[in-house]
CSV table of C-alpha atoms and ligand atoms in Angstrom, one decimal:
chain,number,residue,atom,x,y,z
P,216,UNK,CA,0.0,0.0,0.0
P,217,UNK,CA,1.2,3.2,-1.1
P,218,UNK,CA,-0.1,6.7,0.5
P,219,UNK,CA,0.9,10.1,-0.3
P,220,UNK,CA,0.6,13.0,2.0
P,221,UNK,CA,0.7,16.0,-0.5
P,222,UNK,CA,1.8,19.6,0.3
P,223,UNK,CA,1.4,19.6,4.4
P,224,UNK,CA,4.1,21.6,6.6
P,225,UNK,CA,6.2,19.1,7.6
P,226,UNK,CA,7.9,18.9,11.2
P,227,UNK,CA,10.0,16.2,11.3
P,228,UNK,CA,11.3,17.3,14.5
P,229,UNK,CA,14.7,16.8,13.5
P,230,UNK,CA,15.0,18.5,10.5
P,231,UNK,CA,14.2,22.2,9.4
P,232,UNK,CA,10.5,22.3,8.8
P,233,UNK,CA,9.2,22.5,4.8
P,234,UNK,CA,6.3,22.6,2.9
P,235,UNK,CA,6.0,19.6,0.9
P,236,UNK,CA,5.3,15.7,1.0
P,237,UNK,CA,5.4,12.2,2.4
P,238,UNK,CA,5.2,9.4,0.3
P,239,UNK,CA,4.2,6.3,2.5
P,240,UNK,CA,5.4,2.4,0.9
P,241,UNK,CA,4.1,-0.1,3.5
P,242,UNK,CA,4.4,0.6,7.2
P,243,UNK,CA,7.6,2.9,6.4
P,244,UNK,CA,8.2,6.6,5.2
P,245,UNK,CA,10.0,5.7,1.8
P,246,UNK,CA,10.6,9.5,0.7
P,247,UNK,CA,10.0,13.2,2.2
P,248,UNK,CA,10.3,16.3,-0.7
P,249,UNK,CA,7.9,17.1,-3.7
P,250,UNK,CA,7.1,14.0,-4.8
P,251,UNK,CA,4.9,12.9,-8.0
P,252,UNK,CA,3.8,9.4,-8.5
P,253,UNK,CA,1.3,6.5,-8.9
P,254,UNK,CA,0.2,5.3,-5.2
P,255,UNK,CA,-3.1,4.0,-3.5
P,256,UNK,CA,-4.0,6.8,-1.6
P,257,UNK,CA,-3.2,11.0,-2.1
P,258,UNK,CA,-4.0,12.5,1.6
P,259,UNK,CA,-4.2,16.6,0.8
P,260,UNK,CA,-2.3,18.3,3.4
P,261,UNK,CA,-2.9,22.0,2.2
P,262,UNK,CA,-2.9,24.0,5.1
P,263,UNK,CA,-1.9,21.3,7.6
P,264,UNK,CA,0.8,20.4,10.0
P,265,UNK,CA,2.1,17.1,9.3
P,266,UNK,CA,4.2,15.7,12.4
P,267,UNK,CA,5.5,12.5,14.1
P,268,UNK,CA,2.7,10.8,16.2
P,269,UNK,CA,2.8,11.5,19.6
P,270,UNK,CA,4.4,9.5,22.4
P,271,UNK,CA,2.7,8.5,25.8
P,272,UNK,CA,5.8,7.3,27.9
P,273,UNK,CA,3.9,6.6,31.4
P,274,UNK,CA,0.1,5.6,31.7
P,275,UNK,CA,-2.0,3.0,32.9
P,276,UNK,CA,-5.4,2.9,30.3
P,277,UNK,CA,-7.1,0.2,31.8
P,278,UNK,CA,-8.2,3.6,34.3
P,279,UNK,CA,-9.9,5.2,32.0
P,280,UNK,CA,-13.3,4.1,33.9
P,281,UNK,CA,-12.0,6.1,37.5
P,282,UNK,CA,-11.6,9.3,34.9
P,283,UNK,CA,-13.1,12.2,38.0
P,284,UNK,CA,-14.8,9.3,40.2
P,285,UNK,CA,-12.6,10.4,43.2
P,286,UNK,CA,-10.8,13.9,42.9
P,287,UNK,CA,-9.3,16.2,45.5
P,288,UNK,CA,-7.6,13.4,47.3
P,289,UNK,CA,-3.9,12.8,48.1
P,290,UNK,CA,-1.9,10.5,46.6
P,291,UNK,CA,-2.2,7.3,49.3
P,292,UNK,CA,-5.5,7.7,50.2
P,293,UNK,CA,-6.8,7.9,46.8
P,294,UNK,CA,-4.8,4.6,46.0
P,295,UNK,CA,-5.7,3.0,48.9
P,296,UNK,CA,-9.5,3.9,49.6
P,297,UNK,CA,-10.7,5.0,46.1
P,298,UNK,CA,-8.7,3.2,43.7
P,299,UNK,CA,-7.1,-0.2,44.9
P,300,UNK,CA,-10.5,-1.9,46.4
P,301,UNK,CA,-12.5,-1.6,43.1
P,302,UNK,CA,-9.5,-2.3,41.1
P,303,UNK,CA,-9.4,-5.3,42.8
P,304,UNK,CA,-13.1,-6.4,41.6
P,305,UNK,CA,-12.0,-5.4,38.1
P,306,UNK,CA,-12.4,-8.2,35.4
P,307,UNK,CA,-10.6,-9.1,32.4
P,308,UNK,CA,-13.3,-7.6,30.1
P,309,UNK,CA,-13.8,-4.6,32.1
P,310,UNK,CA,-10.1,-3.7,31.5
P,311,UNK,CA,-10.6,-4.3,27.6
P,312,UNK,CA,-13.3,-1.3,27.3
P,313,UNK,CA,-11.5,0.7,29.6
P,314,UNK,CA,-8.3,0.1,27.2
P,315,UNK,CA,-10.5,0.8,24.0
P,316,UNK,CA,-12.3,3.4,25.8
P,317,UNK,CA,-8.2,4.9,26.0
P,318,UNK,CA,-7.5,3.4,23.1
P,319,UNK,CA,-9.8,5.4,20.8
P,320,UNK,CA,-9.0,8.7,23.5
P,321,UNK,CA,-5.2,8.8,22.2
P,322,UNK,CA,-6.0,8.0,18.5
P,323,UNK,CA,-8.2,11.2,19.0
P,324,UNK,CA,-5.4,13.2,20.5
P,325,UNK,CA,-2.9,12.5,18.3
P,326,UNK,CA,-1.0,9.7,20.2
P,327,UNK,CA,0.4,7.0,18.2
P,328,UNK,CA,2.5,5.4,20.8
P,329,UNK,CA,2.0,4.5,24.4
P,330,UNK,CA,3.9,3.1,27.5
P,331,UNK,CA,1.5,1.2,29.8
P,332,UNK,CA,1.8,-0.8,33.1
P,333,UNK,CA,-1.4,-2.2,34.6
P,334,UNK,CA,-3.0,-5.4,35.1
P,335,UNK,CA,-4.7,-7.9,32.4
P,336,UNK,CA,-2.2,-6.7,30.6
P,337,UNK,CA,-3.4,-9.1,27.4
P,338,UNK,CA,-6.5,-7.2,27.2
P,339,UNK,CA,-4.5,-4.3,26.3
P,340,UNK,CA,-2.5,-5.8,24.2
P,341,UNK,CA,-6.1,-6.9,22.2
P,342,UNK,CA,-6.9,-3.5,22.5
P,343,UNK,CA,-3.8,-2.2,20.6
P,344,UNK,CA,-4.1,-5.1,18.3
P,345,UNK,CA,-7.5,-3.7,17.3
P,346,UNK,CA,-7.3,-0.1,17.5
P,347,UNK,CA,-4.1,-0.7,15.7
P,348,UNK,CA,-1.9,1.5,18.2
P,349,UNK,CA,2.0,0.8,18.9
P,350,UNK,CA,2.7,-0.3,22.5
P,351,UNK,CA,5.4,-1.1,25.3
P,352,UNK,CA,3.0,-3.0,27.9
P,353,UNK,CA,4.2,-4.4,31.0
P,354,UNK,CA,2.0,-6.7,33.9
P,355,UNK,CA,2.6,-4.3,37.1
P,356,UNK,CA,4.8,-6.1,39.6
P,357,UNK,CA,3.9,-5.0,43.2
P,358,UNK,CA,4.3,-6.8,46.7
P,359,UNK,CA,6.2,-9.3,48.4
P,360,UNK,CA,6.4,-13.3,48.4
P,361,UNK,CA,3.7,-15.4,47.2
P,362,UNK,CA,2.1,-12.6,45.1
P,363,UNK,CA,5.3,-10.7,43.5
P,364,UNK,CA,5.6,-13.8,42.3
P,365,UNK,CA,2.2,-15.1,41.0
P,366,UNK,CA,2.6,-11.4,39.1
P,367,UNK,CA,6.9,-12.1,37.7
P,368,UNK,CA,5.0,-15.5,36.2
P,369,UNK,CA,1.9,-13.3,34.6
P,370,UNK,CA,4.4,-10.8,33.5
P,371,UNK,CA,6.8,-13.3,31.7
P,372,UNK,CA,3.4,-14.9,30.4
P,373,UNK,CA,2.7,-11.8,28.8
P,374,UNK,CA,6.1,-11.5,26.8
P,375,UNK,CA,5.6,-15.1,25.7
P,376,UNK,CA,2.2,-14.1,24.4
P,377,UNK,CA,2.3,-10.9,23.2
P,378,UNK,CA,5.8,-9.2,22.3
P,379,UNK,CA,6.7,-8.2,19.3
P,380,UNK,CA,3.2,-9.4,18.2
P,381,UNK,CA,0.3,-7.2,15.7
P,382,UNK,CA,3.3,-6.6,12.5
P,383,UNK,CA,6.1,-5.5,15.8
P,384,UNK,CA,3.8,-2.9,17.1
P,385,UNK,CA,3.4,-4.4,20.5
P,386,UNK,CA,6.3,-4.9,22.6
P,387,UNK,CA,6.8,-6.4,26.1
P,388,UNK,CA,9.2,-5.5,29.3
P,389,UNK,CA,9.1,-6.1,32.9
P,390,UNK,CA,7.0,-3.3,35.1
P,391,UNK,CA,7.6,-2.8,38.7
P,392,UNK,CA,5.4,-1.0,40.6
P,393,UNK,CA,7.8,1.3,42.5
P,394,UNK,CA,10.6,1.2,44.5
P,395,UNK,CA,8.8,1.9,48.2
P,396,UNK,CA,6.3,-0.9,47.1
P,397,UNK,CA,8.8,-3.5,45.6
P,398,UNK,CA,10.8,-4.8,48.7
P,399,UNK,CA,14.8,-5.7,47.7
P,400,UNK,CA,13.4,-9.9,46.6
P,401,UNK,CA,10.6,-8.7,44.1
P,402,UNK,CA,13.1,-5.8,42.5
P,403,UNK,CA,15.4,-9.1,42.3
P,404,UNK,CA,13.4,-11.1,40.9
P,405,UNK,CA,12.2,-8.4,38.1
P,406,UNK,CA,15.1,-7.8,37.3
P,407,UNK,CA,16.1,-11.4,36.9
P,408,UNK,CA,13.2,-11.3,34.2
P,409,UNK,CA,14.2,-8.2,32.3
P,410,UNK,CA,18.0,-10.0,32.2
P,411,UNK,CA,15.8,-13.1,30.8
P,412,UNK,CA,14.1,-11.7,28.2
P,413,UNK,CA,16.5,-8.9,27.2
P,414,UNK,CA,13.8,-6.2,27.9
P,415,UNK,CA,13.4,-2.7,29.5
P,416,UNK,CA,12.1,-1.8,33.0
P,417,UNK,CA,9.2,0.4,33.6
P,418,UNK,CA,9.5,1.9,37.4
P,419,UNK,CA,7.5,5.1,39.0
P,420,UNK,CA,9.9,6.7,40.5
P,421,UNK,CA,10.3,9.5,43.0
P,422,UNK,CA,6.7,11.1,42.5
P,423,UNK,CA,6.4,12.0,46.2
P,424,UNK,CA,8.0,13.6,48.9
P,425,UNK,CA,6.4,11.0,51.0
P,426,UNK,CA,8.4,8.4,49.0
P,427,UNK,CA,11.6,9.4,50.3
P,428,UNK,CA,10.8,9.4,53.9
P,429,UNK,CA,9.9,6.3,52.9
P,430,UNK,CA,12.8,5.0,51.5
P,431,UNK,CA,15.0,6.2,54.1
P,432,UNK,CA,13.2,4.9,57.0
P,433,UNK,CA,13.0,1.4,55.7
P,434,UNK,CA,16.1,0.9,54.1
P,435,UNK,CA,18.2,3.7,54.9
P,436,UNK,CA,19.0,5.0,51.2
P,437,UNK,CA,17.2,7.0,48.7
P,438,UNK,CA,15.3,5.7,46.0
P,439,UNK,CA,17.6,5.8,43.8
P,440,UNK,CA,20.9,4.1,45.5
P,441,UNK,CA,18.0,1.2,46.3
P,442,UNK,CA,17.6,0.7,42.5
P,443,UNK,CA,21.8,1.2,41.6
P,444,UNK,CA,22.3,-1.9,44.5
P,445,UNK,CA,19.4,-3.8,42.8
P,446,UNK,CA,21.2,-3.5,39.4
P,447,UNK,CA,18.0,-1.8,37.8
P,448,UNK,CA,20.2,0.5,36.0
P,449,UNK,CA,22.4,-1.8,34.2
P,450,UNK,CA,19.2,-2.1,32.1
P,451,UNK,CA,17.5,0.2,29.5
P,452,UNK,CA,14.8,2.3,32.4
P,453,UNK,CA,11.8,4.4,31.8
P,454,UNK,CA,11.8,6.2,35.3
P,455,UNK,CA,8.1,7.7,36.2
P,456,UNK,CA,7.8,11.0,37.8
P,457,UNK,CA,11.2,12.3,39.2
P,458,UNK,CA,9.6,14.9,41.1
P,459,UNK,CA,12.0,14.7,44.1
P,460,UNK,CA,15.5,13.8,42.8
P,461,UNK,CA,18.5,14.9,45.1
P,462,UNK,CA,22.1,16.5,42.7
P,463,UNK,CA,24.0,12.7,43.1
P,464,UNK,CA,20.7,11.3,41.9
P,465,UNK,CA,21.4,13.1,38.8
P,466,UNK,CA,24.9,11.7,38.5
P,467,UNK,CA,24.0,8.1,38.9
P,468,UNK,CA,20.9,9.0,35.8
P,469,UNK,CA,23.7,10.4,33.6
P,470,UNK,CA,25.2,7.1,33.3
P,471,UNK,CA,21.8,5.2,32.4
P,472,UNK,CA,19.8,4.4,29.2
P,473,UNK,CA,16.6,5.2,29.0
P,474,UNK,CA,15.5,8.9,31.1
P,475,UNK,CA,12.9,9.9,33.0
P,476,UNK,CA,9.2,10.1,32.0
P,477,UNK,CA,7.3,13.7,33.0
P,478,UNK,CA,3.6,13.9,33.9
P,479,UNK,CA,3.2,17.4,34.8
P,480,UNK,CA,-0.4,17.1,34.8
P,481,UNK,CA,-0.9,14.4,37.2
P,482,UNK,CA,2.0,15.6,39.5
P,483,UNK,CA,0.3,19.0,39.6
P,484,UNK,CA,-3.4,17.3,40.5
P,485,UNK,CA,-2.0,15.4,43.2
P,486,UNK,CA,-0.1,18.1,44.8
P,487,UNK,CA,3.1,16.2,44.0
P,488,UNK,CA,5.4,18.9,42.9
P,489,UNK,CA,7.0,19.8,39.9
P,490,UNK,CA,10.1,17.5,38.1
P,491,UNK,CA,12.8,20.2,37.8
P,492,UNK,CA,13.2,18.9,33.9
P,493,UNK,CA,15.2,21.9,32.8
P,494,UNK,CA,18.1,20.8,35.1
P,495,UNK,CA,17.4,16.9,34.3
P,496,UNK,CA,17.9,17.8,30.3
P,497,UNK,CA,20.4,20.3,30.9
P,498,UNK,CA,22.6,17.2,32.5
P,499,UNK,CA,22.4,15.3,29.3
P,500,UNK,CA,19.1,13.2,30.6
P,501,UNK,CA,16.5,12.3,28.1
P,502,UNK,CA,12.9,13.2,29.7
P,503,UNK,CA,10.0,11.8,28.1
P,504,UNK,CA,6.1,13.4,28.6
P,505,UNK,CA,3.0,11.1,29.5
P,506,UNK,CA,-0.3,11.3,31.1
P,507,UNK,CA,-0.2,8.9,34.1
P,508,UNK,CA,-3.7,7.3,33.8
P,509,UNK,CA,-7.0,8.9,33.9
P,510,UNK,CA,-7.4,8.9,37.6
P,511,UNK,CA,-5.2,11.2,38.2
P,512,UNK,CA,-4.8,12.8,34.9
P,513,UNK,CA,-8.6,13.3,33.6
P,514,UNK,CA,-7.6,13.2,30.1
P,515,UNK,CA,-5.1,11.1,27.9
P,516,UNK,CA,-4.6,14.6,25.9
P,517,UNK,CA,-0.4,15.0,25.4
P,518,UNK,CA,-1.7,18.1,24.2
P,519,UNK,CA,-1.9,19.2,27.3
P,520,UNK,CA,1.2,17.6,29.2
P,521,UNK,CA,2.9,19.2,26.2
P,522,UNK,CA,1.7,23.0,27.4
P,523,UNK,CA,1.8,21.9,31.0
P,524,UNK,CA,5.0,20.5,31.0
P,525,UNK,CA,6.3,24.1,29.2
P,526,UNK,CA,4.5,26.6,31.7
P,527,UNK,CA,5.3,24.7,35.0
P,528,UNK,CA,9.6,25.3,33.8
P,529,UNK,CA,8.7,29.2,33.5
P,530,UNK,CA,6.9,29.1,36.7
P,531,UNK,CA,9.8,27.8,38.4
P,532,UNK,CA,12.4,29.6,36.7
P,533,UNK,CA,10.5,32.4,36.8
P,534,UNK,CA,11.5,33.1,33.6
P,535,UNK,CA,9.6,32.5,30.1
P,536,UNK,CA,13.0,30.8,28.4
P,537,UNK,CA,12.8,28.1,30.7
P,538,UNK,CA,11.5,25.7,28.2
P,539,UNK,CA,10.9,26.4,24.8
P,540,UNK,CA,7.6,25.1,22.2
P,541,UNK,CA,10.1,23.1,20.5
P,542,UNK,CA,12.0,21.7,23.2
P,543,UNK,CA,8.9,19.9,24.6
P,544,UNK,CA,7.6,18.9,21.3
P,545,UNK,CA,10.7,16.8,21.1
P,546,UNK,CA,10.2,15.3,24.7
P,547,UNK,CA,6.7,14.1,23.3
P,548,UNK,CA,8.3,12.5,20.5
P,549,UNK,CA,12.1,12.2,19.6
P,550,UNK,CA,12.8,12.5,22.6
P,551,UNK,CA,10.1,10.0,24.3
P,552,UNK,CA,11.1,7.4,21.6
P,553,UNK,CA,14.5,8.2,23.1
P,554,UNK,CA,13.6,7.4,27.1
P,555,UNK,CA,11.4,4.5,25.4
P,556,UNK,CA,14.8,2.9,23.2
P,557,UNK,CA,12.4,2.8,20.0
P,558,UNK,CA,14.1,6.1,18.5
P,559,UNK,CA,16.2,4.0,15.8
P,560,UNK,CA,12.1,3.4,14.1
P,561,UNK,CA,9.6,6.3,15.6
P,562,UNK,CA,9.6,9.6,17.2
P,563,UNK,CA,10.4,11.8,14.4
P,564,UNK,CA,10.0,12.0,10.3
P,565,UNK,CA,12.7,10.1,8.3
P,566,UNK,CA,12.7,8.0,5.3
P,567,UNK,CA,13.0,4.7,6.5
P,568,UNK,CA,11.7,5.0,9.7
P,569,UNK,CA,8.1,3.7,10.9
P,570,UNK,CA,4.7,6.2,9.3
P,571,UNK,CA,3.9,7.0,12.4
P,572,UNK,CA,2.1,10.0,11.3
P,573,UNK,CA,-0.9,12.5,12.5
P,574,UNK,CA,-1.9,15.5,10.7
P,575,UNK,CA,-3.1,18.3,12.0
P,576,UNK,CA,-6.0,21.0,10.9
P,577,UNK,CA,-4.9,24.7,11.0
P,578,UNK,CA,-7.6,26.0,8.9
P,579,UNK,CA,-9.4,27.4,12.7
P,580,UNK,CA,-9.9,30.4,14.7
P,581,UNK,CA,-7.6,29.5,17.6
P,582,UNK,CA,-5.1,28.2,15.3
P,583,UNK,CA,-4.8,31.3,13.3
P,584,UNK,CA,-1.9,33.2,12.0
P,585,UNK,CA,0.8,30.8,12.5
P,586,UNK,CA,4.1,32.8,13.3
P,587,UNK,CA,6.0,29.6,14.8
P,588,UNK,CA,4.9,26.2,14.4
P,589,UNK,CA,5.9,25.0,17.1
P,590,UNK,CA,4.4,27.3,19.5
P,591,UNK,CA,1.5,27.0,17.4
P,592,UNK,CA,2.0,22.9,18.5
P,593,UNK,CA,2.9,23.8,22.0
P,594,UNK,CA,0.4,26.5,23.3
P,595,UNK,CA,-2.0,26.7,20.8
P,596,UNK,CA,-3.0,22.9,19.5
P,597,UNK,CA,-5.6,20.7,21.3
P,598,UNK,CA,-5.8,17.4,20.4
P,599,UNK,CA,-9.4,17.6,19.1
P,600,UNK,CA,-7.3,19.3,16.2
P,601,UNK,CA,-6.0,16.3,15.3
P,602,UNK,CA,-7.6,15.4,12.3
P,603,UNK,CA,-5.7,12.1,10.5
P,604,UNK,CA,-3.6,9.5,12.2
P,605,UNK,CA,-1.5,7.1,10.6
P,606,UNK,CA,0.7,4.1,12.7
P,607,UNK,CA,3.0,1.7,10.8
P,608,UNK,CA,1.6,3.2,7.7
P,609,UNK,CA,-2.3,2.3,8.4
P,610,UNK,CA,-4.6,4.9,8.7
P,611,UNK,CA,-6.3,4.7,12.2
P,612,UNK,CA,-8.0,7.7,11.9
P,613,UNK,CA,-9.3,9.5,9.1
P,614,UNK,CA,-11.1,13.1,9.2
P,615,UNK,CA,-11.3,12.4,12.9
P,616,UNK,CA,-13.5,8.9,12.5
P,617,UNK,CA,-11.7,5.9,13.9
P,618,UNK,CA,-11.7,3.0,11.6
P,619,UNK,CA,-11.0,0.0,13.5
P,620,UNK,CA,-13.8,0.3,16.3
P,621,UNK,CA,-17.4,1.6,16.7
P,622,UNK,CA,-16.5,4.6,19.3
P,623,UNK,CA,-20.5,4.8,20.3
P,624,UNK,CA,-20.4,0.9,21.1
P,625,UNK,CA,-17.5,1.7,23.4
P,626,UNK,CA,-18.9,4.5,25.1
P,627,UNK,CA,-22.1,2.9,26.1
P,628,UNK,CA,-20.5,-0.4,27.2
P,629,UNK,CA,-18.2,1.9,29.3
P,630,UNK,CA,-20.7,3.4,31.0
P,631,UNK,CA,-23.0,0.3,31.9
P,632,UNK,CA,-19.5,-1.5,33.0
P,633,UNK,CA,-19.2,1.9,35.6
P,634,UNK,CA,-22.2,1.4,37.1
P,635,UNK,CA,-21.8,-1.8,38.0
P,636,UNK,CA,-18.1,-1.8,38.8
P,637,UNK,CA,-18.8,0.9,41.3
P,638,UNK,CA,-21.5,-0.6,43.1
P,639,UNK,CA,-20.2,-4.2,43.2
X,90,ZN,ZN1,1.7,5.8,37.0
């Protein structure tokens, strides 16, 4: 299949941006220029921006049904009271329409790739089958003894099953919960499975000041010298959060592969704090944007991580240069691909690499004149903008109509699922 994107203004994000086109051969961009010839589908991109997919390093879509069910809470006692006990009544095909629920919410906004932990991890792999999304999944490992490692089994059972499944859009590593709820044996043992099957490690990481109390009262070290003695680091790591990282932090995360994945909006709803990402990139570390799940984040809209993400800098810099437009369009995708070790194939436009491709509408009132595309991305675009959306050269989404699922269908069995689900 052969699909041409004609005269869009395309931001590769590594390349000066032109006017001009994409000429699509399979699931790969064979040629970016002026292009003439015979193909399967001409896409007009006249007065559109035609960019890299977004990238969702850190969420958990299977929540998409606790979306504003209990706000205004802190952190624990949300987890504990309002999350965790109807979580744990949660069945394998209420987490597949929660997932396609998410599913068709980040098709929508522009997000081609995402970075999940949760549990019933298969039905979001089915989801991204379907919906035809790329995906790093991971079963969340959490606990001690018996249970850590019912979940190491589930997790491994997942890779067997699932990675590199769906034409190598789905991919599989090892998820740990965190490292105050991962006592010294489970860290072992997940990181016994990563060194198994060759695969990342998914961790939240230093998202509350509570967290490091924590850490230091039980074992005497901070979060971070826990995870150097359990060897997490000699692994590729996406690193949740950093809210609260201490200066030798930062020299031990110089050394790693992989970065640290921002969620401004859900750190900012949770009274969390803000990640001091200016200093993180600054020191050479790759820092990745994602939602967190819809619990805490409302909406699966990088759109606005991307804005928040860019404000929250200048707030605490106190100055506007903090963090530029273009700067954190890169953390949502070159750079996320980066923190995510799938830069070599996504996260920016390149002939040869993946079609990851959305393109957006700027024929609107709030989009209009365009000075700088990129603050035009940055503070301007919403994701309801986004108006095609292409992954591994399919088209997922086409004048803002999802292809591969009935959205209605979803919606409704969404909502009867919450009613029960809430009063079980
Ligand atoms: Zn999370």
């Amino acid at each position: 299949m052969k699909i041409l994107i004609k005269n869009g203004y395309i931001v590769s994000m590594v390349s000066e941006i032109i006017k001009g086109d994409i000429l699509i051969e399979d699931d790969r961009i064979k040629r970016i220029g002026h292009i003439d010839c015979e193909v399967d589908r001409v896409i007009d991109a006249t007065n559109k921006i035609v960019m890299p997919g977004l990238i969702n390093a850190h969420t958990h879509v299977g929540m998409s049904l606790f979306r504003g069910c209990a706000d205004e809470k802190e952190l624990m006692t949300w987890l504990q009271k309002d999350i965790w006990p109807v979580e744990d009544k949660m069945t394998a095909s209420d987490v597949y329409s929660a997932s396609m629920l998410s599913g068709i919410e980040m098709i929508k906004s522009g997000t081609t790739t995402f970075n999940d932990q949760y549990f019933f991890e298969d039905e979001t792999a089915k989801m991204a089958e379907k919906l035809g999304l790329r995906a790093i999944l991971s079963r969340c490992i959490i606990g001690d003894g018996e249970e850590a490692h019912k979940r190491v089994a589930e997790a491994e059972e997942l890779y067997n099953n699932w990675h590199n499944k769906a034409d190598g859009r789905i991919k599989i590593c090892v998820g740990l919960h965190a490292p105050y709820t991962c006592p010294p044996d489970t860290i072992r043992r997940g990181v016994e499975l990563a060194d198994r099957l060759g695969s990342p490690i998914h961790i939240h990481y230093l998202e509350t000041k509570d967290e490091v109390k924590q850490m230091a009262d039980k074992y005497q070290m901070t979060a971070t010298e826990y995870l150097k003695k359990a060897n997490v680091f000699n692994y590729h790591v996406m690193l949740a959060h950093g809210v609260h990282i201490d200066n030798e932090s930062i020299e031990t995360l110089k050394e790693i592969s992989g970065g640290i994945v921002h969620n401004p909006v859900s750190n900012q709803k949770l009274g969390s704090g803000i990640a001091d990402i200016r200093k993180l990139r600054s020191n050479g570390i790759n820092v990745a944007l994602g939602t967190d799940g819809q619990g805490s984040t409302n909406t699966l809209d990088m759109f606005e991580e991307i804005k928040s993400a860019a404000y929250l800098q200048k707030v605490i810099y106190q100055s506007a240069t903090a963090l530029s437009g273009e700067d954190v369009m890169k953390m949502a995708t070159i750079e996320g691909a980066k923190v995510l070790g799938i830069d070599s194939e996504v996260g920016s436009l390149e002939e040869n690499k993946k079609a990851d491709i959305v393109i957006i509408d700027i024929n609107k009132p709030h989009l209009c004149p365009m000075h700088d595309i990129y603050s035009l991305l940055a503070y301007s675009v919403n994701g309801a903008d986004v108006e095609t959306s292409i992954i591994n050269g399919q088209i997922v989404m086409e004048n803002r109509q999802i292809i591969n699922a009935d959205e209605q269908e979803i919606m409704r069995d969404c909502r009867r699922i919450t009613e029960s689900l809430f009063r079980r």
